[in-house]
PDB file of C-alpha atoms in Angstrom:
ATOM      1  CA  UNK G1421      19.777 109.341  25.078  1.00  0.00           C
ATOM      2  CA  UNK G1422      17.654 108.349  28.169  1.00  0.00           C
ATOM      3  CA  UNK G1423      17.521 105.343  29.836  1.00  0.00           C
ATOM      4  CA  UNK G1424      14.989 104.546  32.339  1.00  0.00           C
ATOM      5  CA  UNK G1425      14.725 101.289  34.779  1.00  0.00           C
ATOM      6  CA  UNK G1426      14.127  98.925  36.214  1.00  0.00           C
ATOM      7  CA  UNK G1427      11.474  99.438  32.876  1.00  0.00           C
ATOM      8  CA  UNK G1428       8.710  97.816  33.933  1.00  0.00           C
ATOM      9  CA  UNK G1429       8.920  99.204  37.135  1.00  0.00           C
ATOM     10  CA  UNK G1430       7.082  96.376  38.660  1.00  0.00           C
ATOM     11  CA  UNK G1431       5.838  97.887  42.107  1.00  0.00           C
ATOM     12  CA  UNK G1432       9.132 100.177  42.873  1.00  0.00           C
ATOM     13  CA  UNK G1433       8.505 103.193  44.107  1.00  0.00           C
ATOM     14  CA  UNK G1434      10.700 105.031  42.168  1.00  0.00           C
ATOM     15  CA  UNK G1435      12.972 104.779  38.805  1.00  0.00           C
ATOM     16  CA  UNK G1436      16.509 105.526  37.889  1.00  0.00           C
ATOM     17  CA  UNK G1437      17.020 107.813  34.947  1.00  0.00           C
ATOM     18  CA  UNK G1438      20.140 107.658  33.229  1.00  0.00           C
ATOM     19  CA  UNK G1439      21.022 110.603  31.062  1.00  0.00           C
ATOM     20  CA  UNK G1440      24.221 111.178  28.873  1.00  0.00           C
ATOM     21  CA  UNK G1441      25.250 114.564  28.769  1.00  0.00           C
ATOM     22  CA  UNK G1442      29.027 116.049  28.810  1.00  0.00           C
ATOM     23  CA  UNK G1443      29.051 118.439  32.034  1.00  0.00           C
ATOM     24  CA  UNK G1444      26.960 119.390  34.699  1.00  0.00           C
ATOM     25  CA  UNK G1445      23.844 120.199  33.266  1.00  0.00           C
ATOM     26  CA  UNK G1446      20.362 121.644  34.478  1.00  0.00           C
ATOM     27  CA  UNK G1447      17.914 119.027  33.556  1.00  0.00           C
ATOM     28  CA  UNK G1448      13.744 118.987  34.288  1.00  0.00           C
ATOM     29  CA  UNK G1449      11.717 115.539  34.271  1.00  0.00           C
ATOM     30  CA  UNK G1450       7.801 116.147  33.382  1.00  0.00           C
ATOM     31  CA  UNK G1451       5.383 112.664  33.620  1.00  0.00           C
ATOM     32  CA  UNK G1452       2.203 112.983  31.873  1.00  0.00           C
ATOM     33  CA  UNK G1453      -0.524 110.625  31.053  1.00  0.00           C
ATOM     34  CA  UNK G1454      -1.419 108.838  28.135  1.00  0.00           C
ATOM     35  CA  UNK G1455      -4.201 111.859  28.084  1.00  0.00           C
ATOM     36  CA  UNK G1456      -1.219 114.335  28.289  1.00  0.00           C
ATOM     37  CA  UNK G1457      -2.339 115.276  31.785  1.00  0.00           C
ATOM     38  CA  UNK G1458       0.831 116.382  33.724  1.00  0.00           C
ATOM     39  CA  UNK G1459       1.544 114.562  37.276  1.00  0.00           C
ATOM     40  CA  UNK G1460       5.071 115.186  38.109  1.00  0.00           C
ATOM     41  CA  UNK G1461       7.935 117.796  37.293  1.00  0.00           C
ATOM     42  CA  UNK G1462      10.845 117.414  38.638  1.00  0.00           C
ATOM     43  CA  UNK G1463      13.880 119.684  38.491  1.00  0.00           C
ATOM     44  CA  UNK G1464      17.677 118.397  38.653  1.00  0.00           C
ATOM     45  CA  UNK G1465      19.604 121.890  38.551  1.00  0.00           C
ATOM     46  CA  UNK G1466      23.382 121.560  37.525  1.00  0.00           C
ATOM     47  CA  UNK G1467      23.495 117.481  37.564  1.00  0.00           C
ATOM     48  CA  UNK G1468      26.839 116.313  37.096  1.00  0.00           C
ATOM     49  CA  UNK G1469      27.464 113.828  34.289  1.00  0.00           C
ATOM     50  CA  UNK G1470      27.233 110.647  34.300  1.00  0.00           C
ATOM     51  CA  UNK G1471      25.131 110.635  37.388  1.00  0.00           C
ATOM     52  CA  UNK G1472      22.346 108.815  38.137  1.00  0.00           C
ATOM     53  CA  UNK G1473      18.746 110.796  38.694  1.00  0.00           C
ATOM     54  CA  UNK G1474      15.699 109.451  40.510  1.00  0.00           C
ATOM     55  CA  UNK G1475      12.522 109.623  39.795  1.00  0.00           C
ATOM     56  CA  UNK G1476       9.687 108.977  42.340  1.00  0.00           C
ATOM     57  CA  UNK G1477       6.883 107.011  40.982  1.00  0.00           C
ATOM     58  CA  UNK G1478       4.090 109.774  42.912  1.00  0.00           C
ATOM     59  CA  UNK G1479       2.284 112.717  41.856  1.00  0.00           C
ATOM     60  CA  UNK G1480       2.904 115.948  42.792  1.00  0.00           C
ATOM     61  CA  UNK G1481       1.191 115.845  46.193  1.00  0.00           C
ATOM     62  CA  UNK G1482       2.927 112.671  47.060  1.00  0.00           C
ATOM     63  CA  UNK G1483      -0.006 109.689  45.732  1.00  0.00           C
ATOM     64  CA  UNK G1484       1.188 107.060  44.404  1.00  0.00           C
ATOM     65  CA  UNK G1485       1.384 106.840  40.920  1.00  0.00           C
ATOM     66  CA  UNK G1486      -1.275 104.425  38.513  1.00  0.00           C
ATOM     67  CA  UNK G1487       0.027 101.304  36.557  1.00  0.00           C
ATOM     68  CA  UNK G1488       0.344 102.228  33.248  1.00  0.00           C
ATOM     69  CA  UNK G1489       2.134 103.627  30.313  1.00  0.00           C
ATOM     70  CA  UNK G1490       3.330 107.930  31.019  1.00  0.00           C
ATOM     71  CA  UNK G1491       4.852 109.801  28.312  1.00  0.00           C
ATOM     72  CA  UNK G1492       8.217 111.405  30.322  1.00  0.00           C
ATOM     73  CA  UNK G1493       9.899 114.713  28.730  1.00  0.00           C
ATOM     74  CA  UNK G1494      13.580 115.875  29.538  1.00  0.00           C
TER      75      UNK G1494
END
């Protein structure tokens, strides 16, 4: 289970991801577009549980990110 906010984002320039998992746990965070176009991958190696990751709202070379609706894969 994933849970993402503040969901709209409304203008933040990042997000909060929180993921449920029972240990420490290498985790990686891929945005795409609604055409499936990757923007951002982002790698979390041996996150503890119960903690908190964040997620900017940019691409990989740091621009801002579009309004709109991104598919995210953990």
């Amino acid at each position: 289970k994933v849970l993402v906010y503040p969901n709209p984002s409304m203008g933040s320039a990042q997000v909060r991801l929180q993921i449920h998992s029972t240990g420490p746990t290498d985790i990686t965070i891929e945005l795409f577009t609604t055409a499936f176009r990757k923007v951002l991958e982002e790698r979390f190696p041996q996150n503890p549980a119960g903690q908190d990751l964040i997620l900017p709202l940019a691409d990989g070379r740091g621009s801002p990110l579009a309004d709109g609706l991104y598919y995210l894969k953990v």
